[in-house]
């Protein structure tokens, strides 16, 4: 497979993952994703931001999230985010430390 085809397939897979998370499974909470998989929608938007910044494209966290989510974080939270139990919040703290803070 040539490099351009590989890039196009990777981009298509990313777009499908984004659609799945943003349209098909809005019921799945970011905290649950982070606790189970070590990443969430916010991580995906941060990776998008980091890729843009590496290419010399100025992009902040809020802008990247709005591009990935297709709306502001306030809109996403109002429409889809539910309250997390203290147990989920404690597990998130550990997952965040293990998967985000140690990599920064």
JSON list of C-alpha atoms in Angstrom, two decimals:
[
{"chain": "A", "resi": 1, "resn": "UNK", "atom": "CA", "xyz": [0.00, 0.00, 0.00]},
{"chain": "A", "resi": 2, "resn": "UNK", "atom": "CA", "xyz": [1.36, 3.42, -0.89]},
{"chain": "A", "resi": 3, "resn": "UNK", "atom": "CA", "xyz": [1.80, 6.07, 1.82]},
{"chain": "A", "resi": 4, "resn": "UNK", "atom": "CA", "xyz": [-0.95, 8.40, 0.54]},
{"chain": "A", "resi": 5, "resn": "UNK", "atom": "CA", "xyz": [-3.52, 5.58, 0.54]},
{"chain": "A", "resi": 6, "resn": "UNK", "atom": "CA", "xyz": [-2.47, 4.64, 4.07]},
{"chain": "A", "resi": 7, "resn": "UNK", "atom": "CA", "xyz": [-2.92, 8.26, 5.22]},
{"chain": "A", "resi": 8, "resn": "UNK", "atom": "CA", "xyz": [-6.34, 8.44, 3.57]},
{"chain": "A", "resi": 9, "resn": "UNK", "atom": "CA", "xyz": [-7.47, 5.20, 5.23]},
{"chain": "A", "resi": 10, "resn": "UNK", "atom": "CA", "xyz": [-6.21, 6.39, 8.62]},
{"chain": "A", "resi": 11, "resn": "UNK", "atom": "CA", "xyz": [-8.08, 9.69, 8.17]},
{"chain": "A", "resi": 12, "resn": "UNK", "atom": "CA", "xyz": [-11.25, 7.83, 7.19]},
{"chain": "A", "resi": 13, "resn": "UNK", "atom": "CA", "xyz": [-10.98, 5.61, 10.27]},
{"chain": "A", "resi": 14, "resn": "UNK", "atom": "CA", "xyz": [-10.48, 8.68, 12.48]},
{"chain": "A", "resi": 15, "resn": "UNK", "atom": "CA", "xyz": [-13.53, 10.39, 10.95]},
{"chain": "A", "resi": 16, "resn": "UNK", "atom": "CA", "xyz": [-15.60, 7.25, 11.59]},
{"chain": "A", "resi": 17, "resn": "UNK", "atom": "CA", "xyz": [-14.40, 7.08, 15.21]},
{"chain": "A", "resi": 18, "resn": "UNK", "atom": "CA", "xyz": [-15.28, 10.74, 15.64]},
{"chain": "A", "resi": 19, "resn": "UNK", "atom": "CA", "xyz": [-18.77, 10.20, 14.17]},
{"chain": "A", "resi": 20, "resn": "UNK", "atom": "CA", "xyz": [-19.28, 7.15, 16.38]},
{"chain": "A", "resi": 21, "resn": "UNK", "atom": "CA", "xyz": [-18.37, 9.06, 19.54]},
{"chain": "A", "resi": 22, "resn": "UNK", "atom": "CA", "xyz": [-20.07, 12.34, 18.62]},
{"chain": "A", "resi": 23, "resn": "UNK", "atom": "CA", "xyz": [-23.27, 11.08, 16.99]},
{"chain": "A", "resi": 24, "resn": "UNK", "atom": "CA", "xyz": [-23.83, 7.38, 17.57]},
{"chain": "A", "resi": 25, "resn": "UNK", "atom": "CA", "xyz": [-22.73, 7.06, 21.22]},
{"chain": "A", "resi": 26, "resn": "UNK", "atom": "CA", "xyz": [-23.31, 10.39, 22.90]},
{"chain": "A", "resi": 27, "resn": "UNK", "atom": "CA", "xyz": [-24.54, 8.34, 25.86]},
{"chain": "A", "resi": 28, "resn": "UNK", "atom": "CA", "xyz": [-21.00, 7.15, 26.61]},
{"chain": "A", "resi": 29, "resn": "UNK", "atom": "CA", "xyz": [-19.44, 9.53, 29.10]},
{"chain": "A", "resi": 30, "resn": "UNK", "atom": "CA", "xyz": [-15.87, 10.80, 28.75]},
{"chain": "A", "resi": 31, "resn": "UNK", "atom": "CA", "xyz": [-15.14, 9.78, 32.33]},
{"chain": "A", "resi": 32, "resn": "UNK", "atom": "CA", "xyz": [-16.13, 6.18, 31.55]},
{"chain": "A", "resi": 33, "resn": "UNK", "atom": "CA", "xyz": [-13.95, 6.16, 28.43]},
{"chain": "A", "resi": 34, "resn": "UNK", "atom": "CA", "xyz": [-10.97, 7.51, 30.36]},
{"chain": "A", "resi": 35, "resn": "UNK", "atom": "CA", "xyz": [-11.47, 5.08, 33.21]},
{"chain": "A", "resi": 36, "resn": "UNK", "atom": "CA", "xyz": [-11.73, 2.07, 30.88]},
{"chain": "A", "resi": 37, "resn": "UNK", "atom": "CA", "xyz": [-9.51, 2.95, 27.93]},
{"chain": "A", "resi": 38, "resn": "UNK", "atom": "CA", "xyz": [-7.19, 5.68, 29.16]},
{"chain": "A", "resi": 39, "resn": "UNK", "atom": "CA", "xyz": [-8.44, 8.23, 26.63]},
{"chain": "A", "resi": 40, "resn": "UNK", "atom": "CA", "xyz": [-11.62, 10.16, 25.85]},
{"chain": "A", "resi": 41, "resn": "UNK", "atom": "CA", "xyz": [-13.02, 12.71, 23.42]},
{"chain": "A", "resi": 42, "resn": "UNK", "atom": "CA", "xyz": [-10.97, 15.44, 25.08]},
{"chain": "A", "resi": 43, "resn": "UNK", "atom": "CA", "xyz": [-7.80, 13.42, 24.46]},
{"chain": "A", "resi": 44, "resn": "UNK", "atom": "CA", "xyz": [-8.71, 13.03, 20.80]},
{"chain": "A", "resi": 45, "resn": "UNK", "atom": "CA", "xyz": [-9.27, 16.77, 20.47]},
{"chain": "A", "resi": 46, "resn": "UNK", "atom": "CA", "xyz": [-5.94, 17.42, 22.25]},
{"chain": "A", "resi": 47, "resn": "UNK", "atom": "CA", "xyz": [-4.14, 15.07, 19.86]},
{"chain": "A", "resi": 48, "resn": "UNK", "atom": "CA", "xyz": [-5.76, 16.97, 16.99]},
{"chain": "A", "resi": 49, "resn": "UNK", "atom": "CA", "xyz": [-4.52, 20.24, 18.50]},
{"chain": "A", "resi": 50, "resn": "UNK", "atom": "CA", "xyz": [-1.02, 18.85, 19.00]},
{"chain": "A", "resi": 51, "resn": "UNK", "atom": "CA", "xyz": [-0.90, 17.66, 15.37]},
{"chain": "A", "resi": 52, "resn": "UNK", "atom": "CA", "xyz": [-2.00, 21.10, 14.18]},
{"chain": "A", "resi": 53, "resn": "UNK", "atom": "CA", "xyz": [0.60, 22.81, 16.38]},
{"chain": "A", "resi": 54, "resn": "UNK", "atom": "CA", "xyz": [3.33, 20.48, 15.06]},
{"chain": "A", "resi": 55, "resn": "UNK", "atom": "CA", "xyz": [2.39, 21.62, 11.54]},
{"chain": "A", "resi": 56, "resn": "UNK", "atom": "CA", "xyz": [2.75, 25.26, 12.61]},
{"chain": "A", "resi": 57, "resn": "UNK", "atom": "CA", "xyz": [-1.01, 25.83, 12.84]},
{"chain": "A", "resi": 58, "resn": "UNK", "atom": "CA", "xyz": [-1.90, 27.89, 15.90]},
{"chain": "A", "resi": 59, "resn": "UNK", "atom": "CA", "xyz": [-4.75, 26.18, 17.71]},
{"chain": "A", "resi": 60, "resn": "UNK", "atom": "CA", "xyz": [-5.77, 26.31, 21.34]},
{"chain": "A", "resi": 61, "resn": "UNK", "atom": "CA", "xyz": [-7.54, 23.71, 23.43]},
{"chain": "A", "resi": 62, "resn": "UNK", "atom": "CA", "xyz": [-10.98, 25.31, 23.15]},
{"chain": "A", "resi": 63, "resn": "UNK", "atom": "CA", "xyz": [-10.72, 25.67, 19.37]},
{"chain": "A", "resi": 64, "resn": "UNK", "atom": "CA", "xyz": [-9.62, 22.04, 18.96]},
{"chain": "A", "resi": 65, "resn": "UNK", "atom": "CA", "xyz": [-12.45, 20.82, 21.17]},
{"chain": "A", "resi": 66, "resn": "UNK", "atom": "CA", "xyz": [-15.00, 22.83, 19.20]},
{"chain": "A", "resi": 67, "resn": "UNK", "atom": "CA", "xyz": [-13.68, 21.36, 15.94]},
{"chain": "A", "resi": 68, "resn": "UNK", "atom": "CA", "xyz": [-13.76, 17.81, 17.30]},
{"chain": "A", "resi": 69, "resn": "UNK", "atom": "CA", "xyz": [-17.06, 18.09, 19.18]},
{"chain": "A", "resi": 70, "resn": "UNK", "atom": "CA", "xyz": [-18.77, 20.20, 16.53]},
{"chain": "A", "resi": 71, "resn": "UNK", "atom": "CA", "xyz": [-19.95, 22.48, 19.33]},
{"chain": "A", "resi": 72, "resn": "UNK", "atom": "CA", "xyz": [-18.56, 24.23, 22.39]},
{"chain": "A", "resi": 73, "resn": "UNK", "atom": "CA", "xyz": [-17.76, 22.22, 25.48]},
{"chain": "A", "resi": 74, "resn": "UNK", "atom": "CA", "xyz": [-20.51, 24.09, 27.33]},
{"chain": "A", "resi": 75, "resn": "UNK", "atom": "CA", "xyz": [-23.02, 22.93, 24.70]},
{"chain": "A", "resi": 76, "resn": "UNK", "atom": "CA", "xyz": [-21.74, 19.33, 24.86]},
{"chain": "A", "resi": 77, "resn": "UNK", "atom": "CA", "xyz": [-21.93, 19.27, 28.65]},
{"chain": "A", "resi": 78, "resn": "UNK", "atom": "CA", "xyz": [-25.44, 20.74, 28.67]},
{"chain": "A", "resi": 79, "resn": "UNK", "atom": "CA", "xyz": [-26.68, 18.24, 26.09]},
{"chain": "A", "resi": 80, "resn": "UNK", "atom": "CA", "xyz": [-24.85, 15.02, 26.98]},
{"chain": "A", "resi": 81, "resn": "UNK", "atom": "CA", "xyz": [-22.76, 15.05, 30.15]},
{"chain": "A", "resi": 82, "resn": "UNK", "atom": "CA", "xyz": [-24.18, 13.48, 33.29]},
{"chain": "A", "resi": 83, "resn": "UNK", "atom": "CA", "xyz": [-22.97, 13.69, 36.87]},
{"chain": "A", "resi": 84, "resn": "UNK", "atom": "CA", "xyz": [-20.24, 11.24, 37.82]},
{"chain": "A", "resi": 85, "resn": "UNK", "atom": "CA", "xyz": [-20.25, 9.30, 41.07]},
{"chain": "A", "resi": 86, "resn": "UNK", "atom": "CA", "xyz": [-17.46, 9.89, 43.59]},
{"chain": "A", "resi": 87, "resn": "UNK", "atom": "CA", "xyz": [-16.10, 6.43, 42.67]},
{"chain": "A", "resi": 88, "resn": "UNK", "atom": "CA", "xyz": [-15.90, 7.34, 38.98]},
{"chain": "A", "resi": 89, "resn": "UNK", "atom": "CA", "xyz": [-14.25, 10.65, 39.84]},
{"chain": "A", "resi": 90, "resn": "UNK", "atom": "CA", "xyz": [-11.62, 8.88, 41.95]},
{"chain": "A", "resi": 91, "resn": "UNK", "atom": "CA", "xyz": [-10.94, 6.36, 39.18]},
{"chain": "A", "resi": 92, "resn": "UNK", "atom": "CA", "xyz": [-10.68, 9.23, 36.70]},
{"chain": "A", "resi": 93, "resn": "UNK", "atom": "CA", "xyz": [-8.02, 10.93, 38.80]},
{"chain": "A", "resi": 94, "resn": "UNK", "atom": "CA", "xyz": [-5.89, 7.78, 38.61]},
{"chain": "A", "resi": 95, "resn": "UNK", "atom": "CA", "xyz": [-6.55, 7.24, 34.88]},
{"chain": "A", "resi": 96, "resn": "UNK", "atom": "CA", "xyz": [-5.73, 10.87, 34.12]},
{"chain": "A", "resi": 97, "resn": "UNK", "atom": "CA", "xyz": [-2.46, 10.67, 36.04]},
{"chain": "A", "resi": 98, "resn": "UNK", "atom": "CA", "xyz": [-1.49, 7.43, 34.30]},
{"chain": "A", "resi": 99, "resn": "UNK", "atom": "CA", "xyz": [-2.50, 8.38, 30.78]},
{"chain": "A", "resi": 100, "resn": "UNK", "atom": "CA", "xyz": [-2.29, 12.15, 30.44]},
{"chain": "A", "resi": 101, "resn": "UNK", "atom": "CA", "xyz": [-0.11, 13.78, 33.08]},
{"chain": "A", "resi": 102, "resn": "UNK", "atom": "CA", "xyz": [2.78, 11.33, 32.70]},
{"chain": "A", "resi": 103, "resn": "UNK", "atom": "CA", "xyz": [2.82, 11.88, 28.94]},
{"chain": "A", "resi": 104, "resn": "UNK", "atom": "CA", "xyz": [2.89, 15.69, 29.05]}
]
